[in-house]
Tab-separated table of C-alpha atoms in Angstrom:
chain	number	residue	atom	x	y	z
A	1	MET	CA	-22.303	64.754	27.438
A	2	ILE	CA	-20.122	61.941	26.339
A	3	GLU	CA	-18.094	62.365	29.379
A	4	SER	CA	-20.784	61.654	32.062
A	5	LEU	CA	-22.148	58.889	29.720
A	6	TYR	CA	-18.778	57.023	29.006
A	7	PRO	CA	-18.204	55.446	32.502
A	8	LYS	CA	-21.709	54.055	32.253
A	9	LEU	CA	-21.131	52.417	28.880
A	10	PRO	CA	-20.261	48.619	28.705
A	11	VAL	CA	-16.697	47.860	27.838
A	12	PHE	CA	-17.378	46.954	24.209
A	13	LEU	CA	-18.969	50.339	23.507
A	14	GLN	CA	-16.118	52.157	25.566
A	15	ASN	CA	-13.681	50.460	23.187
A	16	LEU	CA	-15.740	51.891	20.238
A	17	VAL	CA	-15.692	55.424	21.736
A	18	CYS	CA	-11.838	55.160	22.029
A	19	SER	CA	-11.839	53.928	18.484
A	20	ILE	CA	-14.033	56.866	17.182
A	21	TYR	CA	-11.822	59.105	18.899
A	22	GLY	CA	-8.748	57.582	17.530
A	23	PHE	CA	-10.264	57.739	13.966
A	24	LYS	CA	-10.850	61.323	14.393
A	25	GLU	CA	-7.461	61.934	15.566
A	26	LYS	CA	-5.864	59.882	12.996
A	27	ARG	CA	-7.454	61.874	10.328
A	28	SER	CA	-6.201	65.116	11.733
A	29	ARG	CA	-2.687	64.107	12.462
A	30	PHE	CA	-1.725	61.547	9.838
A	31	ASN	CA	-3.088	63.000	6.612
A	32	GLN	CA	-0.904	63.281	3.248
A	33	ASP	CA	0.859	66.283	4.625
A	34	PHE	CA	2.021	64.276	7.663
A	35	PHE	CA	3.480	61.489	5.127
A	36	ASP	CA	5.138	64.184	2.961
A	37	TYR	CA	6.763	65.967	6.035
A	38	PHE	CA	7.778	62.757	7.492
A	39	GLU	CA	9.825	61.762	4.300
A	40	LYS	CA	11.395	65.157	4.014
A	41	TYR	CA	12.424	65.116	7.672
A	42	GLN	CA	13.890	61.697	7.525
A	43	ASN	CA	16.188	62.952	4.678
A	44	SER	CA	17.216	66.216	6.321
A	45	GLN	CA	18.293	64.822	9.783
A	46	PHE	CA	21.699	64.076	8.199
A	47	LEU	CA	22.635	67.266	6.812
A	48	THR	CA	26.013	68.795	7.437
A	49	TYR	CA	26.577	71.301	10.124
A	50	GLU	CA	26.964	74.007	7.471
A	51	GLU	CA	23.620	72.953	5.760
A	52	ILE	CA	22.010	72.977	9.170
A	53	THR	CA	23.321	76.297	9.894
A	54	ASP	CA	22.158	77.824	6.589
A	55	GLU	CA	18.800	76.092	6.746
A	56	VAL	CA	18.034	77.567	10.252
A	57	GLU	CA	19.232	81.154	9.608
A	58	HIS	CA	16.851	81.080	6.206
A	59	ASN	CA	13.946	79.596	8.391
A	60	LEU	CA	14.465	82.107	11.111
A	61	ARG	CA	14.470	85.095	8.751
A	62	LYS	CA	11.466	83.631	6.935
A	63	MET	CA	9.449	83.368	10.362
A	64	LEU	CA	10.553	86.705	11.460
A	65	GLU	CA	9.587	88.382	8.182
A	66	TYR	CA	6.145	86.522	8.203
A	67	CYS	CA	5.645	87.601	11.980
A	68	ARG	CA	6.139	91.328	10.934
A	69	ASP	CA	3.692	91.016	8.216
A	70	ASN	CA	1.018	89.048	9.791
A	71	VAL	CA	1.156	89.230	13.766
A	72	VAL	CA	0.414	92.437	15.447
A	73	TYR	CA	2.311	91.738	18.712
A	74	TYR	CA	5.450	91.267	16.800
A	75	ARG	CA	5.200	93.960	14.454
A	76	ASN	CA	4.908	96.464	17.231
A	77	LEU	CA	7.783	94.574	19.172
A	78	PHE	CA	10.076	94.607	16.163
A	79	GLU	CA	9.421	98.509	15.819
A	80	ARG	CA	10.185	98.999	19.490
A	81	HIS	CA	13.500	97.139	19.513
A	82	GLY	CA	14.738	98.421	16.005
A	83	ILE	CA	14.875	94.776	14.587
A	84	ASP	CA	16.288	95.050	10.998
A	85	LEU	CA	15.350	91.877	9.144
A	86	LYS	CA	17.584	92.630	6.088
A	87	ALA	CA	20.938	92.611	8.557
A	88	ASN	CA	23.321	89.877	7.744
A	89	ASP	CA	23.426	88.347	11.138
A	90	ILE	CA	19.734	87.499	11.634
A	91	ARG	CA	20.507	85.623	14.941
A	92	ALA	CA	21.955	88.837	16.235
A	93	GLU	CA	18.955	90.619	15.546
A	94	LEU	CA	16.920	87.847	17.379
A	95	SER	CA	18.819	88.285	20.411
A	96	LYS	CA	17.675	91.890	20.731
A	97	LEU	CA	14.163	90.634	21.453
A	98	PRO	CA	13.095	89.951	25.126
A	99	VAL	CA	12.445	86.277	25.953
A	100	MET	CA	8.502	85.592	26.128
A	101	SER	CA	7.170	84.092	29.301
A	102	LYS	CA	3.833	82.272	29.601
A	103	GLU	CA	2.267	85.370	31.319
A	104	THR	CA	3.149	87.499	28.330
A	105	LEU	CA	1.734	84.954	26.046
A	106	ARG	CA	-1.415	84.801	27.835
A	107	GLN	CA	-1.701	88.643	28.226
A	108	ASN	CA	-1.084	89.198	24.451
A	109	ALA	CA	-2.713	86.030	23.165
A	110	ALA	CA	-5.220	87.976	20.790
A	111	ASN	CA	-2.406	89.887	19.185
A	112	LEU	CA	-0.237	86.735	18.713
A	113	VAL	CA	-2.823	85.106	16.342
A	114	SER	CA	-1.808	85.488	12.718
A	115	SER	CA	-4.247	87.487	10.510
A	116	SER	CA	-3.183	85.364	7.370
A	117	ILE	CA	-4.717	81.964	8.545
A	118	PRO	CA	-8.230	81.443	8.139
A	119	ASN	CA	-10.284	80.148	11.054
A	120	SER	CA	-11.030	77.022	9.294
A	121	GLU	CA	-7.456	76.074	9.301
A	122	LYS	CA	-6.886	76.985	13.159
A	123	VAL	CA	-6.984	74.306	15.808
A	124	GLU	CA	-7.591	75.463	19.462
A	125	LEU	CA	-5.248	73.665	22.051
A	126	HIS	CA	-5.101	73.893	25.805
A	127	THR	CA	-2.172	73.284	28.148
A	128	SER	CA	-1.593	73.695	31.689
A	129	GLY	CA	2.327	73.315	31.199
A	130	THR	CA	4.380	71.773	33.933
A	131	THR	CA	3.732	74.847	36.294
A	132	GLY	CA	0.162	74.660	36.357
A	133	LYS	CA	-0.246	77.694	34.195
A	134	ALA	CA	-3.390	77.292	31.891
A	135	LEU	CA	-2.902	78.399	28.280
A	136	THR	CA	-5.012	78.527	25.292
A	137	LEU	CA	-3.132	78.123	21.980
A	138	PHE	CA	-3.893	78.200	18.129
A	139	LYS	CA	-2.108	75.904	15.573
A	140	ASP	CA	-2.670	75.597	11.935
A	141	LYS	CA	-3.169	72.201	10.465
A	142	ALA	CA	0.181	72.117	8.814
A	143	ALA	CA	1.740	72.757	12.050
A	144	ILE	CA	0.137	69.835	13.673
A	145	ALA	CA	1.253	67.428	10.808
A	146	LYS	CA	4.626	68.894	10.890
A	147	GLN	CA	4.900	68.158	14.854
A	148	TRP	CA	3.724	64.586	14.357
A	149	ALA	CA	6.167	63.956	11.582
A	150	ILE	CA	9.066	65.077	13.875
A	151	TRP	CA	7.854	62.804	16.804
A	152	PHE	CA	7.476	59.912	14.248
A	153	ARG	CA	10.793	60.479	12.972
A	154	HIS	CA	11.930	59.763	16.338
A	155	ARG	CA	10.226	56.584	16.631
A	156	ALA	CA	11.661	55.465	13.204
A	157	ARG	CA	15.096	55.689	14.482
A	158	PHE	CA	14.149	52.734	16.810
A	159	ASP	CA	12.560	50.537	13.984
A	160	VAL	CA	9.131	51.387	14.732
A	161	GLY	CA	6.441	51.722	11.868
A	162	PHE	CA	3.386	53.493	11.493
A	163	GLY	CA	0.433	51.291	12.804
A	164	ASP	CA	2.575	48.895	15.073
A	165	LEU	CA	0.702	47.328	17.877
A	166	HIS	CA	1.515	49.028	21.006
A	167	VAL	CA	0.501	49.967	24.820
A	168	ASN	CA	0.048	53.563	25.820
A	169	PHE	CA	0.009	54.277	29.511
A	170	THR	CA	-1.989	57.583	29.998
A	171	GLY	CA	-3.473	59.802	32.726
A	172	LYS	CA	-6.869	59.912	30.584
A	173	LEU	CA	-9.864	58.192	32.328
A	174	VAL	CA	-10.233	55.465	29.647
A	175	VAL	CA	-11.113	52.900	32.319
A	176	PRO	CA	-13.371	54.563	34.816
A	177	ALA	CA	-11.760	54.827	38.273
A	178	GLU	CA	-14.626	53.026	39.987
A	179	GLN	CA	-14.121	49.746	37.928
A	180	LYS	CA	-12.731	47.136	40.257
A	181	LYS	CA	-12.638	44.062	37.790
A	182	PRO	CA	-10.768	43.432	34.580
A	183	PRO	CA	-10.442	44.537	31.734
A	184	PHE	CA	-8.291	47.420	32.911
A	185	TRP	CA	-7.418	48.283	29.412
A	186	ARG	CA	-9.118	49.632	26.281
A	187	PHE	CA	-8.477	49.553	22.621
A	188	ASN	CA	-8.031	52.246	20.052
A	189	ARG	CA	-8.465	50.357	16.670
A	190	PRO	CA	-7.387	53.156	14.263
A	191	PHE	CA	-4.000	53.690	16.311
A	192	ASN	CA	-3.704	49.758	16.846
A	193	GLN	CA	-3.136	50.941	20.597
A	194	TYR	CA	-4.159	49.519	23.858
A	195	LEU	CA	-4.696	52.078	26.670
A	196	ILE	CA	-4.064	51.632	30.252
A	197	ASN	CA	-4.747	54.814	32.610
A	198	MET	CA	-2.839	55.300	35.954
A	199	GLN	CA	-5.885	55.195	38.140
A	200	GLN	CA	-5.961	51.375	37.513
A	201	VAL	CA	-2.295	50.711	38.310
A	202	ASN	CA	-2.272	49.436	41.807
A	203	GLU	CA	-1.624	46.211	44.034
A	204	ASP	CA	-4.961	44.942	43.463
A	205	ASN	CA	-4.899	45.086	39.570
A	206	ILE	CA	-1.220	44.609	38.636
A	207	GLY	CA	-1.681	40.736	38.223
A	208	ALA	CA	-4.590	41.215	35.711
A	209	ILE	CA	-2.696	43.870	34.013
A	210	VAL	CA	0.479	41.930	33.538
A	211	GLY	CA	-1.407	39.054	32.537
A	212	PHE	CA	-3.077	41.061	29.835
A	213	LEU	CA	0.437	42.422	28.729
A	214	ASN	CA	1.620	38.900	28.526
A	215	SER	CA	-1.132	37.798	26.077
A	216	ILE	CA	-0.086	40.429	23.365
A	217	SER	CA	3.134	41.141	21.569
A	218	PRO	CA	3.412	44.871	21.092
A	219	LYS	CA	6.244	46.376	19.309
A	220	PHE	CA	6.458	49.399	21.776
A	221	TYR	CA	4.942	50.948	24.951
A	222	SER	CA	4.557	54.717	24.967
A	223	GLY	CA	3.384	57.310	27.731
A	224	TYR	CA	4.315	58.831	31.112
A	225	PRO	CA	7.483	57.192	32.539
A	226	SER	CA	6.034	57.326	36.133
A	227	ILE	CA	3.139	55.259	35.197
A	228	ILE	CA	5.234	52.610	33.166
A	229	ALA	CA	7.656	52.722	36.075
A	230	GLU	CA	4.922	52.133	38.584
A	231	VAL	CA	3.631	49.241	36.514
A	232	ALA	CA	7.315	47.844	36.445
A	233	ARG	CA	7.700	48.330	40.096
A	234	LEU	CA	4.698	46.658	41.330
A	235	ALA	CA	5.312	43.754	38.904
A	236	LEU	CA	8.830	43.159	40.182
A	237	GLU	CA	7.458	43.266	43.681
A	238	HIS	CA	5.135	40.753	43.063
A	239	ASP	CA	7.251	38.602	41.131
A	240	LEU	CA	5.232	38.850	37.767
A	241	PRO	CA	7.589	38.628	34.940
A	242	LEU	CA	7.052	39.825	31.598
A	243	GLN	CA	7.399	37.030	29.027
A	244	PRO	CA	9.915	37.223	26.258
A	245	SER	CA	7.156	37.035	23.647
A	246	ALA	CA	5.426	39.936	24.992
A	247	ARG	CA	8.314	42.273	25.556
A	248	PRO	CA	8.350	45.585	23.683
A	249	ALA	CA	11.505	46.459	21.706
A	250	VAL	CA	11.375	49.916	22.923
A	251	ILE	CA	9.656	52.370	25.265
A	252	PHE	CA	8.898	55.909	24.231
A	253	ALA	CA	8.513	57.919	27.453
A	254	GLY	CA	7.125	61.455	27.336
A	255	ALA	CA	5.658	64.518	28.897
A	256	GLU	CA	7.890	64.407	31.843
A	257	ASN	CA	11.471	63.616	32.844
A	258	THR	CA	12.371	59.852	33.065
A	259	LEU	CA	13.921	59.614	36.565
A	260	GLU	CA	16.888	57.113	36.963
A	261	TYR	CA	15.205	54.912	39.300
A	262	GLN	CA	12.211	54.926	36.972
A	263	LYS	CA	14.446	54.008	34.007
A	264	ALA	CA	16.205	51.075	35.925
A	265	ALA	CA	12.718	49.504	37.018
A	266	ILE	CA	11.356	49.793	33.276
A	267	GLU	CA	14.768	48.475	31.810
A	268	SER	CA	14.741	45.554	34.564
A	269	TRP	CA	11.219	44.500	33.988
A	270	THR	CA	10.836	44.936	30.152
A	271	GLY	CA	14.384	44.539	29.008
A	272	ALA	CA	13.659	47.321	26.317
A	273	VAL	CA	15.440	50.366	25.324
A	274	VAL	CA	13.881	53.505	27.117
A	275	THR	CA	14.133	56.587	25.173
A	276	ASP	CA	12.204	60.023	24.880
A	277	GLN	CA	11.811	63.309	22.945
A	278	TYR	CA	11.147	66.576	24.491
A	279	GLY	CA	8.452	68.684	23.231
A	280	LEU	CA	5.719	71.170	24.212
A	281	THR	CA	2.202	71.792	23.270
A	282	GLU	CA	3.258	75.339	22.398
A	283	GLY	CA	5.412	73.862	19.656
A	284	ASN	CA	8.266	76.233	19.611
A	285	CYS	CA	11.050	73.792	19.970
A	286	ASN	CA	11.725	69.962	19.958
A	287	LEU	CA	14.516	67.609	21.024
A	288	SER	CA	14.608	63.966	20.200
A	289	ARG	CA	17.073	61.313	21.455
A	290	CYS	CA	19.172	59.400	18.987
A	291	GLU	CA	20.234	55.713	19.186
A	292	HIS	CA	23.122	56.772	21.411
A	293	GLY	CA	21.119	58.485	23.861
A	294	HIS	CA	21.630	62.162	22.962
A	295	TYR	CA	19.100	64.781	22.644
A	296	HIS	CA	19.383	66.374	19.233
A	297	THR	CA	17.814	69.776	18.382
A	298	ASP	CA	15.153	69.106	15.595
A	299	HIS	CA	16.582	71.962	13.405
A	300	GLU	CA	13.532	71.893	10.883
A	301	PHE	CA	11.006	72.557	13.804
A	302	GLY	CA	12.668	75.314	15.474
A	303	LEU	CA	15.587	77.144	16.810
A	304	SER	CA	16.588	76.204	20.624
A	305	GLU	CA	18.724	78.800	22.240
A	306	CYS	CA	20.605	78.543	25.612
A	307	VAL	CA	19.874	81.849	27.465
A	308	ASP	CA	21.529	83.101	30.704
A	309	PRO	CA	24.205	80.308	30.029
A	310	GLU	CA	26.392	79.267	32.958
A	311	LEU	CA	29.766	77.473	31.741
A	312	LEU	CA	30.308	74.143	33.176
A	313	SER	CA	33.383	71.503	32.979
A	314	ASP	CA	34.384	70.425	29.638
A	315	ASN	CA	32.864	73.485	28.095
A	316	ARG	CA	29.429	72.308	28.663
A	317	LYS	CA	26.824	75.054	29.588
A	318	ARG	CA	23.667	75.246	31.638
A	319	GLY	CA	21.054	77.682	30.861
A	320	ARG	CA	17.201	78.549	30.261
A	321	LEU	CA	16.015	76.679	27.120
A	322	VAL	CA	14.231	79.114	24.959
A	323	GLY	CA	12.673	78.280	21.512
A	324	THR	CA	11.462	79.864	18.357
A	325	SER	CA	9.066	78.117	16.269
A	326	PHE	CA	9.568	77.563	12.331
A	327	THR	CA	6.181	75.511	11.782
A	328	ASN	CA	3.297	77.189	13.450
A	329	MET	CA	1.972	80.065	11.359
A	330	ALA	CA	-1.365	80.399	13.232
A	331	MET	CA	0.297	81.625	16.462
A	332	PRO	CA	4.128	81.953	16.151
A	333	LEU	CA	6.234	81.752	19.135
A	334	ILE	CA	9.579	83.722	19.103
A	335	ARG	CA	12.182	83.439	21.920
A	336	TYR	CA	9.476	81.739	24.131
A	337	ASP	CA	10.624	80.537	27.516
A	338	THR	CA	9.887	76.740	27.875
A	339	GLY	CA	10.449	77.090	31.632
A	340	ASP	CA	13.082	74.338	31.669
A	341	ILE	CA	16.722	74.343	32.349
A	342	ALA	CA	18.834	72.309	29.882
A	343	ILE	CA	22.716	71.551	29.811
A	344	TRP	CA	24.278	71.686	26.438
A	345	LYS	CA	27.252	69.666	24.983
A	346	PRO	CA	30.229	71.516	24.024
A	347	ASP	CA	29.713	73.238	20.550
A	348	ASP	CA	32.176	71.062	18.884
A	349	PHE	CA	30.728	67.757	20.213
A	350	ARG	CA	29.895	65.343	17.440
A	351	CYS	CA	27.565	62.370	18.031
A	352	PRO	CA	28.527	58.966	16.928
A	353	CYS	CA	25.113	58.607	15.220
A	354	GLY	CA	26.327	61.080	12.533
A	355	ARG	CA	23.690	63.683	12.989
A	356	GLN	CA	25.367	67.106	13.348
A	357	THR	CA	22.787	69.133	15.108
A	358	THR	CA	23.307	70.650	18.327
A	359	VAL	CA	23.226	68.290	21.193
A	360	ILE	CA	21.727	68.916	24.681
A	361	GLU	CA	22.760	66.434	27.348
A	362	SER	CA	19.853	66.644	29.763
A	363	ILE	CA	16.703	68.559	30.758
A	364	GLU	CA	17.012	69.375	34.247
A	365	GLY	CA	13.356	70.883	34.497
A	366	ARG	CA	10.161	68.544	34.667
A	367	ILE	CA	11.418	66.657	37.856
A	368	ASP	CA	8.650	66.182	40.322
A	369	ASP	CA	7.801	64.371	43.477
A	370	PHE	CA	4.785	61.944	43.799
A	371	VAL	CA	1.861	62.005	46.075
A	372	GLU	CA	1.217	58.575	47.851
A	373	LEU	CA	-2.522	57.738	48.148
A	374	ASN	CA	-3.994	55.616	51.031
A	375	ASP	CA	-3.924	52.447	48.715
A	376	GLY	CA	-0.161	52.731	48.124
A	377	ARG	CA	-0.492	54.130	44.636
A	378	ARG	CA	2.082	56.976	43.612
A	379	ILE	CA	0.686	59.719	41.573
A	380	MET	CA	3.102	62.035	39.827
A	381	ARG	CA	0.962	64.203	37.374
A	382	PHE	CA	-1.756	66.424	38.346
A	383	ASP	CA	-1.526	69.070	35.443
A	384	TYR	CA	-4.674	68.072	33.725
A	385	LEU	CA	-6.736	69.051	36.763
A	386	PHE	CA	-5.889	72.793	35.903
A	387	LYS	CA	-6.601	72.771	32.164
A	388	GLY	CA	-9.121	75.602	31.268
A	389	THR	CA	-8.620	77.206	34.763
A	390	ASP	CA	-7.496	80.617	33.386
A	391	SER	CA	-8.063	82.505	36.868
A	392	ILE	CA	-5.241	80.113	38.233
A	393	LYS	CA	-1.897	81.671	37.724
A	394	GLU	CA	0.072	79.089	39.261
A	395	ALA	CA	-0.550	75.761	41.268
A	396	GLN	CA	1.297	72.965	43.254
A	397	ILE	CA	0.329	69.888	44.794
A	398	CYS	CA	2.022	69.334	48.246
A	399	GLN	CA	1.847	66.313	50.760
A	400	TYR	CA	2.919	66.831	54.150
A	401	LYS	CA	1.164	63.786	55.609
A	402	LEU	CA	-0.742	60.603	54.167
A	403	GLY	CA	-4.265	60.976	53.555
A	404	GLU	CA	-4.037	64.521	52.749
A	405	VAL	CA	-2.930	66.956	50.129
A	406	VAL	CA	-2.512	70.541	50.124
A	407	ILE	CA	-3.347	72.514	46.645
A	408	LYS	CA	-1.409	75.936	46.655
A	409	LEU	CA	-2.849	78.313	44.183
A	410	VAL	CA	-1.853	81.787	43.123
A	411	SER	CA	-5.170	83.022	41.978
A	412	ARG	CA	-5.877	86.034	39.905
A	413	ILE	CA	-9.201	86.525	41.592
A	414	GLY	CA	-8.184	85.767	45.163
A	415	PRO	CA	-9.763	82.904	47.259
A	416	ASN	CA	-12.649	81.337	45.529
A	417	GLU	CA	-14.911	78.474	46.748
A	418	GLU	CA	-16.027	77.714	43.131
A	419	ILE	CA	-12.599	77.020	42.018
A	420	GLU	CA	-11.933	74.751	45.081
A	421	ASN	CA	-15.203	72.962	44.573
A	422	GLU	CA	-14.286	72.291	40.969
A	423	LEU	CA	-10.710	71.142	41.738
A	424	THR	CA	-12.123	68.995	44.597
A	425	THR	CA	-14.298	67.429	42.137
A	426	GLN	CA	-11.909	66.827	39.482
A	427	PHE	CA	-9.294	65.408	42.090
A	428	LYS	CA	-12.025	62.930	43.441
A	429	LYS	CA	-12.985	61.993	39.767
A	430	TRP	CA	-9.478	61.684	38.519
A	431	ILE	CA	-7.321	60.482	41.381
A	432	THR	CA	-9.208	59.396	44.426
A	433	ASP	CA	-12.090	60.353	46.662
A	434	ASP	CA	-10.325	58.782	49.811
A	435	MET	CA	-8.234	61.881	50.582
A	436	ASN	CA	-8.558	65.035	52.488
A	437	ILE	CA	-7.773	68.178	50.252
A	438	ARG	CA	-6.806	71.739	51.562
A	439	PHE	CA	-6.199	74.841	49.733
A	440	GLU	CA	-3.481	77.512	50.369
A	441	TYR	CA	-3.339	80.857	48.444
A	442	LEU	CA	0.013	82.497	47.769
A	443	GLU	CA	1.275	85.469	46.147
A	444	GLN	CA	3.917	83.271	44.552
A	445	ILE	CA	5.096	79.674	44.445
A	446	PRO	CA	8.369	79.329	45.715
A	447	LYS	CA	10.831	78.747	43.120
A	448	SER	CA	14.160	76.571	42.923
A	449	ASN	CA	17.601	77.960	42.057
A	450	THR	CA	16.733	76.948	38.461
A	451	GLY	CA	13.965	79.368	38.259
A	452	LYS	CA	11.252	76.634	38.400
A	453	PHE	CA	8.895	75.171	41.223
A	454	LYS	CA	8.074	71.520	41.474
A	455	ALA	CA	4.542	70.814	40.293
A	456	VAL	CA	4.431	68.293	43.017
A	457	GLN	CA	6.219	68.464	46.214
A	458	SER	CA	6.314	65.727	48.753
A	459	TYR	CA	7.423	66.173	52.421
A	460	LEU	CA	6.976	62.807	53.800
């Protein structure tokens, strides 16, 4: 009900709704467990290589034993593959297990939930992933605190404190799409956070948005790099500088790859350091950049593997990024395929930051095109349109000409008018109602040579 009522509320009540949501999220994410884990992870990031190796193998053995005792799917899987959890080389035992795909997770979801976590401690989450495949997941409350502690450790590397004023650039419709006059931002008081959504970032609104940003002094920006880059691009084109007193010190990009042209536009306009961390709602692995720009595996969070490696120059390697969770006891994921391709630094590479964890040079997945709307806006993320649509196996947004998009679907139930109507409604609500939408049904979305397809493909 609140979704249908929210757009009709006056701005001050929309701010109140955002703050109520923020209060609930703050209580869930940032409890005493969060602060305990944050302090612990701050200390463990500078362990020696030997200490990290010992800790990872200890946590891996502990998680595998837990899964054998509490998760039906893994108990049966271990028996089929003859896994010996008392073996000295626990990583060799792990390598005997098959890599888990998103489809395997979906088909076995009920048997992947731990029997030892009470329902009161489980939190249900939904994700579409970058490939448009909707998933229903469960996490225990401690796992959520651990994940946020890891994410805030990344922020602390750049001298950002809990509660610092910041601006989040989001895909969530916090400012109704039909609103044509400022303010094009809302405030989440418990997070000390202003929110600007992508639907309002356009030629008509950029002057007001930059004017607002120049009226505050945030410590950082966060959000989708495609949205922040679009703000920067429009501001630069219209000669709307960001004043020195209003410039953030750092920008935390997330949820998608930051493309070089996006990073260049953001840095040119803000003068800020642009950084990011890599994570998934599934919570099976996490990577965080250091002050020198390198991705470090967050070894406390999970084990990241390079599967099907291809040797590159200078002893680097490219392969599938596969992760095993150490934190989520409600629905543990072992050897879960992230769907992304990564490039690993050589095993003997040591980062000048002093952290001795494994270093990943880049994530080659998550690079998508954009759809150009009739008003000139460039939209790069559409995955939220497919959340909760379990009947859709895969989806891709394509644009062959201006004024039209083609939504390609791999459907479990075949062509379906109800699905098309729902997606059309969501597209018009979240993106624009000034575009023709066509649907095509395929047996499989064509994949690139890395094994992924682009969630958004432009042929303009």
